Amino acid sequence: SCLCGSAPCLLCGCCPSAKNSTISRLLFTFFLFLGTLVSIIMIIPGVEKELHKLPGFCEGSGSVLGVQPQVDCSSFLGHKAVYRMGFAMAAFFCLFAALMVCVRSSKDPRAALQNGFWFFKFLVLVGITVGAFYIPDGAFTSVWFYFGVVGSFLFILIQLVLLIDFAHSWSQRWLRNVGESNAKGWYAALCAVTFIFYAASVAAVALLYVYYTKAEGCTEGKAFISINLILCLIVSVVSVLPKIQEAQPHSGLLQASLITLYTIYITWSALANVPTRRCNPTLLLRNSTGSATAAEPPPTWWDAPSIVGLVIFILCTLFISLRSSDHPQVNKLMLTEESGAGAGAGPAEEGGVRRAHDNEQDGVSYSYTFFHLCLLLAALYIMMTLTNWYRPDESLQVLRSPWTAVWVKISSSWAGLLLYLWTLVAPLVLPDRDFS
């Protein structure tokens, strides 16, 4: 019954009581993490070289990325496998997003598909994955690359919304502690964390200028770093202006420092995709023979920005799955309830053991469709992250980093800064609305 029934029975007696909606989101997130783990394993060089043993995976005319059969395609197998796995996960969550449109409560028959039948869901995911590996190559990789770019851009914006919300909640909680306990230690902690974030940002900017720019040339890198540095300074100054402080007393440098650090990370990630070796020492080009043109190629196909992106991806997906925001506006944006439907219902007990309980009989506590769309975008983002946003060039003989990846990441950093700036000035621009 635990494999085919509802989510509550999946919680064993040793676990604390929980809401049915929370467990369902965690299990879907587990499916996403499982697919991510499989993708990571497939892109490990040792495993990548063994993928040619799969039937039809590296044989026949145009078998991999459209290359000729006499070309050794072993260097492209991990790239191909990650794209197939990303497609499978995206298709899986797209299917459930379509099935769960307009579900209003757990009494809807379709809610049983959301909260139960986990064994069959796993079989569906496995079936879609197996089918994805039989997709003819042709133009699949080139077309799916642009789907991944768009989906990743949207997921980066979701990350920025969650980061801004987290920064505001963090600052408000610590300032609340200051007001309740009247202890100066919380002020010292706020100042220390803010200083660490700004110090790390300044050090990162200096390293970016050293390693990703030259005295002559590399104009794009210089412009990207300088523009983002200026924008970060602007939002930091705006966050402590008297008018802003009057409208939002909890606004301050802690939020601005966290947004600044994340913006510098996005800038670093973008510069790591600049397709010019002179301006990007971490650039790695791989041709169809599996050789790398970098003097000292890294032991894995993905680099430090990708590892950081993977960590942020895990934290954001868990954030989406576990909690609603303290801010009504963010809850409206993320289509979640402020306190969750049916919050008054207590956890069911069986023989004195706490169990999960259905908290959605009167109404869902989150939008099922929007949640699956978030996981779909997350699947596309992790697909692009694990492949370094690389794609085959026009000759289909070399995997390169395109300028498209650079501009998408830089644009997302600008969008994030503008979004944070809007959260600061919105109470002044729209004085009739409640932004508490």
PDB file of N, CA, C and O in Angstrom, residues 301-360:
ATOM      1  N   TRP A 301      34.125  16.880 -16.581  1.00  0.00           N
ATOM      2  CA  TRP A 301      33.657  17.685 -17.707  1.00  0.00           C
ATOM      3  C   TRP A 301      33.042  18.994 -17.233  1.00  0.00           C
ATOM      4  O   TRP A 301      32.794  19.886 -18.005  1.00  0.00           O
ATOM      5  N   TRP A 302      32.781  19.160 -15.939  1.00  0.00           N
ATOM      6  CA  TRP A 302      32.218  20.408 -15.450  1.00  0.00           C
ATOM      7  C   TRP A 302      33.142  21.009 -14.402  1.00  0.00           C
ATOM      8  O   TRP A 302      33.900  20.315 -13.758  1.00  0.00           O
ATOM      9  N   ASP A 303      33.063  22.333 -14.261  1.00  0.00           N
ATOM     10  CA  ASP A 303      34.060  23.087 -13.509  1.00  0.00           C
ATOM     11  C   ASP A 303      33.484  23.636 -12.214  1.00  0.00           C
ATOM     12  O   ASP A 303      32.381  23.294 -11.795  1.00  0.00           O
ATOM     13  N   ALA A 304      34.268  24.517 -11.567  1.00  0.00           N
ATOM     14  CA  ALA A 304      33.876  25.059 -10.266  1.00  0.00           C
ATOM     15  C   ALA A 304      32.551  25.823 -10.306  1.00  0.00           C
ATOM     16  O   ALA A 304      31.715  25.644  -9.415  1.00  0.00           O
ATOM     17  N   PRO A 305      32.297  26.709 -11.304  1.00  0.00           N
ATOM     18  CA  PRO A 305      30.978  27.366 -11.339  1.00  0.00           C
ATOM     19  C   PRO A 305      29.827  26.375 -11.419  1.00  0.00           C
ATOM     20  O   PRO A 305      28.764  26.605 -10.841  1.00  0.00           O
ATOM     21  N   SER A 306      30.040  25.266 -12.121  1.00  0.00           N
ATOM     22  CA  SER A 306      28.982  24.260 -12.222  1.00  0.00           C
ATOM     23  C   SER A 306      28.732  23.586 -10.883  1.00  0.00           C
ATOM     24  O   SER A 306      27.591  23.272 -10.531  1.00  0.00           O
ATOM     25  N   ILE A 307      29.804  23.357 -10.120  1.00  0.00           N
ATOM     26  CA  ILE A 307      29.645  22.732  -8.802  1.00  0.00           C
ATOM     27  C   ILE A 307      28.860  23.660  -7.871  1.00  0.00           C
ATOM     28  O   ILE A 307      27.952  23.220  -7.155  1.00  0.00           O
ATOM     29  N   VAL A 308      29.200  24.948  -7.883  1.00  0.00           N
ATOM     30  CA  VAL A 308      28.462  25.914  -7.066  1.00  0.00           C
ATOM     31  C   VAL A 308      27.003  25.979  -7.518  1.00  0.00           C
ATOM     32  O   VAL A 308      26.077  26.028  -6.704  1.00  0.00           O
ATOM     33  N   GLY A 309      26.796  25.968  -8.848  1.00  0.00           N
ATOM     34  CA  GLY A 309      25.433  25.975  -9.367  1.00  0.00           C
ATOM     35  C   GLY A 309      24.654  24.752  -8.947  1.00  0.00           C
ATOM     36  O   GLY A 309      23.444  24.835  -8.683  1.00  0.00           O
ATOM     37  N   LEU A 310      25.316  23.601  -8.862  1.00  0.00           N
ATOM     38  CA  LEU A 310      24.658  22.374  -8.411  1.00  0.00           C
ATOM     39  C   LEU A 310      24.214  22.502  -6.959  1.00  0.00           C
ATOM     40  O   LEU A 310      23.098  22.096  -6.603  1.00  0.00           O
ATOM     41  N   VAL A 311      25.057  23.081  -6.114  1.00  0.00           N
ATOM     42  CA  VAL A 311      24.702  23.268  -4.702  1.00  0.00           C
ATOM     43  C   VAL A 311      23.515  24.221  -4.574  1.00  0.00           C
ATOM     44  O   VAL A 311      22.556  23.958  -3.819  1.00  0.00           O
ATOM     45  N   ILE A 312      23.545  25.326  -5.316  1.00  0.00           N
ATOM     46  CA  ILE A 312      22.440  26.287  -5.264  1.00  0.00           C
ATOM     47  C   ILE A 312      21.155  25.643  -5.772  1.00  0.00           C
ATOM     48  O   ILE A 312      20.069  25.862  -5.222  1.00  0.00           O
ATOM     49  N   PHE A 313      21.266  24.825  -6.811  1.00  0.00           N
ATOM     50  CA  PHE A 313      20.113  24.105  -7.351  1.00  0.00           C
ATOM     51  C   PHE A 313      19.477  23.211  -6.284  1.00  0.00           C
ATOM     52  O   PHE A 313      18.251  23.197  -6.112  1.00  0.00           O
ATOM     53  N   ILE A 314      20.292  22.477  -5.547  1.00  0.00           N
ATOM     54  CA  ILE A 314      19.774  21.584  -4.504  1.00  0.00           C
ATOM     55  C   ILE A 314      19.063  22.386  -3.413  1.00  0.00           C
ATOM     56  O   ILE A 314      17.955  22.041  -2.979  1.00  0.00           O
ATOM     57  N   LEU A 315      19.678  23.484  -2.969  1.00  0.00           N
ATOM     58  CA  LEU A 315      19.080  24.291  -1.912  1.00  0.00           C
ATOM     59  C   LEU A 315      17.761  24.915  -2.356  1.00  0.00           C
ATOM     60  O   LEU A 315      16.782  24.942  -1.594  1.00  0.00           O
ATOM     61  N   CYS A 316      17.709  25.405  -3.593  1.00  0.00           N
ATOM     62  CA  CYS A 316      16.492  26.061  -4.076  1.00  0.00           C
ATOM     63  C   CYS A 316      15.354  25.066  -4.275  1.00  0.00           C
ATOM     64  O   CYS A 316      14.199  25.366  -3.948  1.00  0.00           O
ATOM     65  N   THR A 317      15.643  23.891  -4.795  1.00  0.00           N
ATOM     66  CA  THR A 317      14.587  22.900  -4.978  1.00  0.00           C
ATOM     67  C   THR A 317      14.055  22.412  -3.628  1.00  0.00           C
ATOM     68  O   THR A 317      12.848  22.188  -3.477  1.00  0.00           O
ATOM     69  N   LEU A 318      14.934  22.267  -2.644  1.00  0.00           N
ATOM     70  CA  LEU A 318      14.470  21.910  -1.304  1.00  0.00           C
ATOM     71  C   LEU A 318      13.636  23.045  -0.704  1.00  0.00           C
ATOM     72  O   LEU A 318      12.636  22.800  -0.023  1.00  0.00           O
ATOM     73  N   PHE A 319      14.044  24.281  -0.966  1.00  0.00           N
ATOM     74  CA  PHE A 319      13.296  25.442  -0.488  1.00  0.00           C
ATOM     75  C   PHE A 319      11.884  25.429  -1.062  1.00  0.00           C
ATOM     76  O   PHE A 319      10.894  25.668  -0.354  1.00  0.00           O
ATOM     77  N   ILE A 320      11.778  25.146  -2.365  1.00  0.00           N
ATOM     78  CA  ILE A 320      10.471  25.090  -3.016  1.00  0.00           C
ATOM     79  C   ILE A 320       9.609  23.989  -2.406  1.00  0.00           C
ATOM     80  O   ILE A 320       8.392  24.130  -2.262  1.00  0.00           O
ATOM     81  N   SER A 321      10.232  22.885  -2.029  1.00  0.00           N
ATOM     82  CA  SER A 321       9.487  21.716  -1.566  1.00  0.00           C
ATOM     83  C   SER A 321       9.065  21.812  -0.107  1.00  0.00           C
ATOM     84  O   SER A 321       8.045  21.233   0.271  1.00  0.00           O
ATOM     85  N   LEU A 322       9.826  22.528   0.719  1.00  0.00           N
ATOM     86  CA  LEU A 322       9.635  22.423   2.169  1.00  0.00           C
ATOM     87  C   LEU A 322       8.786  23.517   2.788  1.00  0.00           C
ATOM     88  O   LEU A 322       8.103  23.274   3.777  1.00  0.00           O
ATOM     89  N   ARG A 323       8.820  24.702   2.253  1.00  0.00           N
ATOM     90  CA  ARG A 323       8.204  25.775   3.017  1.00  0.00           C
ATOM     91  C   ARG A 323       7.513  26.791   2.129  1.00  0.00           C
ATOM     92  O   ARG A 323       7.764  26.886   0.937  1.00  0.00           O
ATOM     93  N   SER A 324       6.614  27.540   2.767  1.00  0.00           N
ATOM     94  CA  SER A 324       6.031  28.720   2.160  1.00  0.00           C
ATOM     95  C   SER A 324       6.741  29.936   2.729  1.00  0.00           C
ATOM     96  O   SER A 324       7.373  29.875   3.772  1.00  0.00           O
ATOM     97  N   SER A 325       6.600  31.038   2.049  1.00  0.00           N
ATOM     98  CA  SER A 325       7.312  32.242   2.454  1.00  0.00           C
ATOM     99  C   SER A 325       6.618  32.934   3.624  1.00  0.00           C
ATOM    100  O   SER A 325       5.432  32.745   3.880  1.00  0.00           O
ATOM    101  N   ASP A 326       7.387  33.765   4.333  1.00  0.00           N
ATOM    102  CA  ASP A 326       6.815  34.613   5.369  1.00  0.00           C
ATOM    103  C   ASP A 326       6.108  35.824   4.768  1.00  0.00           C
ATOM    104  O   ASP A 326       5.417  36.551   5.471  1.00  0.00           O
ATOM    105  N   HIS A 327       6.298  36.041   3.472  1.00  0.00           N
ATOM    106  CA  HIS A 327       5.777  37.247   2.836  1.00  0.00           C
ATOM    107  C   HIS A 327       4.603  36.897   1.926  1.00  0.00           C
ATOM    108  O   HIS A 327       4.741  36.074   1.023  1.00  0.00           O
ATOM    109  N   PRO A 328       3.435  37.510   2.120  1.00  0.00           N
ATOM    110  CA  PRO A 328       2.267  37.207   1.283  1.00  0.00           C
ATOM    111  C   PRO A 328       2.528  37.431  -0.207  1.00  0.00           C
ATOM    112  O   PRO A 328       2.032  36.683  -1.039  1.00  0.00           O
ATOM    113  N   GLN A 329       3.315  38.463  -0.551  1.00  0.00           N
ATOM    114  CA  GLN A 329       3.549  38.740  -1.966  1.00  0.00           C
ATOM    115  C   GLN A 329       4.328  37.603  -2.633  1.00  0.00           C
ATOM    116  O   GLN A 329       4.054  37.232  -3.765  1.00  0.00           O
ATOM    117  N   VAL A 330       5.310  37.048  -1.928  1.00  0.00           N
ATOM    118  CA  VAL A 330       6.074  35.941  -2.492  1.00  0.00           C
ATOM    119  C   VAL A 330       5.197  34.702  -2.604  1.00  0.00           C
ATOM    120  O   VAL A 330       5.283  33.950  -3.573  1.00  0.00           O
ATOM    121  N   ASN A 331       4.316  34.495  -1.621  1.00  0.00           N
ATOM    122  CA  ASN A 331       3.403  33.356  -1.694  1.00  0.00           C
ATOM    123  C   ASN A 331       2.475  33.470  -2.896  1.00  0.00           C
ATOM    124  O   ASN A 331       2.170  32.479  -3.558  1.00  0.00           O
ATOM    125  N   LYS A 332       2.022  34.681  -3.183  1.00  0.00           N
ATOM    126  CA  LYS A 332       1.188  34.871  -4.367  1.00  0.00           C
ATOM    127  C   LYS A 332       1.982  34.592  -5.636  1.00  0.00           C
ATOM    128  O   LYS A 332       1.484  33.993  -6.581  1.00  0.00           O
ATOM    129  N   LEU A 333       3.233  35.036  -5.660  1.00  0.00           N
ATOM    130  CA  LEU A 333       4.062  34.811  -6.836  1.00  0.00           C
ATOM    131  C   LEU A 333       4.354  33.332  -7.032  1.00  0.00           C
ATOM    132  O   LEU A 333       4.309  32.812  -8.149  1.00  0.00           O
ATOM    133  N   MET A 334       4.641  32.614  -5.926  1.00  0.00           N
ATOM    134  CA  MET A 334       4.957  31.190  -6.010  1.00  0.00           C
ATOM    135  C   MET A 334       3.708  30.307  -5.938  1.00  0.00           C
ATOM    136  O   MET A 334       3.805  29.083  -5.929  1.00  0.00           O
ATOM    137  N   LEU A 335       2.510  30.944  -5.884  1.00  0.00           N
ATOM    138  CA  LEU A 335       1.237  30.216  -5.870  1.00  0.00           C
ATOM    139  C   LEU A 335       1.148  29.247  -4.703  1.00  0.00           C
ATOM    140  O   LEU A 335       0.774  28.096  -4.850  1.00  0.00           O
ATOM    141  N   THR A 336       1.512  29.720  -3.496  1.00  0.00           N
ATOM    142  CA  THR A 336       1.374  28.930  -2.278  1.00  0.00           C
ATOM    143  C   THR A 336       0.524  29.705  -1.283  1.00  0.00           C
ATOM    144  O   THR A 336       0.377  30.927  -1.385  1.00  0.00           O
ATOM    145  N   GLU A 337      -0.040  28.982  -0.313  1.00  0.00           N
ATOM    146  CA  GLU A 337      -0.829  29.622   0.730  1.00  0.00           C
ATOM    147  C   GLU A 337       0.091  30.124   1.832  1.00  0.00           C
ATOM    148  O   GLU A 337       1.168  29.569   2.066  1.00  0.00           O
ATOM    149  N   GLU A 338      -0.355  31.169   2.566  1.00  0.00           N
ATOM    150  CA  GLU A 338       0.472  31.729   3.628  1.00  0.00           C
ATOM    151  C   GLU A 338       0.675  30.736   4.768  1.00  0.00           C
ATOM    152  O   GLU A 338       1.742  30.626   5.326  1.00  0.00           O
ATOM    153  N   SER A 339      -0.347  30.019   5.111  1.00  0.00           N
ATOM    154  CA  SER A 339      -0.228  29.076   6.220  1.00  0.00           C
ATOM    155  C   SER A 339      -0.566  27.661   5.807  1.00  0.00           C
ATOM    156  O   SER A 339      -0.483  26.752   6.611  1.00  0.00           O
ATOM    157  N   GLY A 340      -0.948  27.471   4.565  1.00  0.00           N
ATOM    158  CA  GLY A 340      -1.304  26.148   4.085  1.00  0.00           C
ATOM    159  C   GLY A 340      -2.757  25.837   4.386  1.00  0.00           C
ATOM    160  O   GLY A 340      -3.298  26.135   5.440  1.00  0.00           O
ATOM    161  N   ALA A 341      -3.452  25.261   3.394  1.00  0.00           N
ATOM    162  CA  ALA A 341      -4.850  24.916   3.581  1.00  0.00           C
ATOM    163  C   ALA A 341      -4.967  23.835   4.636  1.00  0.00           C
ATOM    164  O   ALA A 341      -4.148  22.949   4.749  1.00  0.00           O
ATOM    165  N   GLY A 342      -6.001  23.929   5.390  1.00  0.00           N
ATOM    166  CA  GLY A 342      -6.229  22.910   6.403  1.00  0.00           C
ATOM    167  C   GLY A 342      -5.203  22.911   7.503  1.00  0.00           C
ATOM    168  O   GLY A 342      -4.903  21.887   8.100  1.00  0.00           O
ATOM    169  N   ALA A 343      -4.629  24.097   7.793  1.00  0.00           N
ATOM    170  CA  ALA A 343      -3.561  24.148   8.789  1.00  0.00           C
ATOM    171  C   ALA A 343      -4.058  23.818  10.175  1.00  0.00           C
ATOM    172  O   ALA A 343      -3.307  23.418  11.043  1.00  0.00           O
ATOM    173  N   GLY A 344      -5.342  23.964  10.386  1.00  0.00           N
ATOM    174  CA  GLY A 344      -5.852  23.708  11.712  1.00  0.00           C
ATOM    175  C   GLY A 344      -5.957  22.243  12.049  1.00  0.00           C
ATOM    176  O   GLY A 344      -6.124  21.879  13.213  1.00  0.00           O
ATOM    177  N   ALA A 345      -5.889  21.373  11.039  1.00  0.00           N
ATOM    178  CA  ALA A 345      -6.009  19.944  11.310  1.00  0.00           C
ATOM    179  C   ALA A 345      -4.738  19.431  11.940  1.00  0.00           C
ATOM    180  O   ALA A 345      -3.642  19.729  11.492  1.00  0.00           O
ATOM    181  N   GLY A 346      -4.858  18.658  12.984  1.00  0.00           N
ATOM    182  CA  GLY A 346      -3.692  18.122  13.663  1.00  0.00           C
ATOM    183  C   GLY A 346      -3.240  16.842  13.030  1.00  0.00           C
ATOM    184  O   GLY A 346      -3.961  16.217  12.253  1.00  0.00           O
ATOM    185  N   PRO A 347      -2.030  16.378  13.342  1.00  0.00           N
ATOM    186  CA  PRO A 347      -1.518  15.141  12.777  1.00  0.00           C
ATOM    187  C   PRO A 347      -2.292  13.945  13.306  1.00  0.00           C
ATOM    188  O   PRO A 347      -2.629  13.876  14.475  1.00  0.00           O
ATOM    189  N   ALA A 348      -2.575  13.021  12.403  1.00  0.00           N
ATOM    190  CA  ALA A 348      -3.283  11.812  12.805  1.00  0.00           C
ATOM    191  C   ALA A 348      -2.344  10.907  13.578  1.00  0.00           C
ATOM    192  O   ALA A 348      -1.155  10.863  13.314  1.00  0.00           O
ATOM    193  N   GLU A 349      -2.889  10.191  14.534  1.00  0.00           N
ATOM    194  CA  GLU A 349      -2.077   9.278  15.329  1.00  0.00           C
ATOM    195  C   GLU A 349      -2.667   7.878  15.221  1.00  0.00           C
ATOM    196  O   GLU A 349      -3.885   7.686  15.261  1.00  0.00           O
ATOM    197  N   GLU A 350      -1.795   6.917  15.067  1.00  0.00           N
ATOM    198  CA  GLU A 350      -2.204   5.526  15.002  1.00  0.00           C
ATOM    199  C   GLU A 350      -1.437   4.772  16.079  1.00  0.00           C
ATOM    200  O   GLU A 350      -0.237   4.576  15.961  1.00  0.00           O
ATOM    201  N   GLY A 351      -2.147   4.378  17.150  1.00  0.00           N
ATOM    202  CA  GLY A 351      -1.485   3.656  18.224  1.00  0.00           C
ATOM    203  C   GLY A 351      -0.435   4.486  18.923  1.00  0.00           C
ATOM    204  O   GLY A 351       0.583   3.972  19.373  1.00  0.00           O
ATOM    205  N   GLY A 352      -0.645   5.812  18.984  1.00  0.00           N
ATOM    206  CA  GLY A 352       0.304   6.669  19.667  1.00  0.00           C
ATOM    207  C   GLY A 352       1.479   7.083  18.802  1.00  0.00           C
ATOM    208  O   GLY A 352       2.338   7.833  19.247  1.00  0.00           O
ATOM    209  N   VAL A 353       1.532   6.623  17.550  1.00  0.00           N
ATOM    210  CA  VAL A 353       2.620   6.974  16.658  1.00  0.00           C
ATOM    211  C   VAL A 353       2.165   8.100  15.738  1.00  0.00           C
ATOM    212  O   VAL A 353       1.098   8.024  15.128  1.00  0.00           O
ATOM    213  N   ARG A 354       2.942   9.142  15.623  1.00  0.00           N
ATOM    214  CA  ARG A 354       2.562  10.269  14.789  1.00  0.00           C
ATOM    215  C   ARG A 354       2.723   9.913  13.318  1.00  0.00           C
ATOM    216  O   ARG A 354       3.697   9.308  12.905  1.00  0.00           O
ATOM    217  N   ARG A 355       1.746  10.325  12.515  1.00  0.00           N
ATOM    218  CA  ARG A 355       1.747  10.039  11.089  1.00  0.00           C
ATOM    219  C   ARG A 355       1.580  11.330  10.308  1.00  0.00           C
ATOM    220  O   ARG A 355       1.268  12.376  10.862  1.00  0.00           O
ATOM    221  N   ALA A 356       1.760  11.215   9.015  1.00  0.00           N
ATOM    222  CA  ALA A 356       1.447  12.348   8.157  1.00  0.00           C
ATOM    223  C   ALA A 356      -0.060  12.499   8.068  1.00  0.00           C
ATOM    224  O   ALA A 356      -0.808  11.534   8.203  1.00  0.00           O
ATOM    225  N   HIS A 357      -0.526  13.711   7.845  1.00  0.00           N
ATOM    226  CA  HIS A 357      -1.954  13.959   7.775  1.00  0.00           C
ATOM    227  C   HIS A 357      -2.283  14.767   6.539  1.00  0.00           C
ATOM    228  O   HIS A 357      -1.453  15.512   6.019  1.00  0.00           O
ATOM    229  N   ASP A 358      -3.503  14.589   6.070  1.00  0.00           N
ATOM    230  CA  ASP A 358      -3.978  15.283   4.874  1.00  0.00           C
ATOM    231  C   ASP A 358      -4.376  16.699   5.256  1.00  0.00           C
ATOM    232  O   ASP A 358      -5.341  16.907   5.992  1.00  0.00           O
ATOM    233  N   ASN A 359      -3.640  17.675   4.782  1.00  0.00           N
ATOM    234  CA  ASN A 359      -3.920  19.077   5.098  1.00  0.00           C
ATOM    235  C   ASN A 359      -4.541  19.816   3.920  1.00  0.00           C
ATOM    236  O   ASN A 359      -4.545  21.042   3.886  1.00  0.00           O
ATOM    237  N   GLU A 360      -5.081  19.078   2.953  1.00  0.00           N
ATOM    238  CA  GLU A 360      -5.589  19.723   1.741  1.00  0.00           C
ATOM    239  C   GLU A 360      -7.021  19.321   1.431  1.00  0.00           C
ATOM    240  O   GLU A 360      -7.437  19.362   0.277  1.00  0.00           O
TER     241      GLU A 360
END
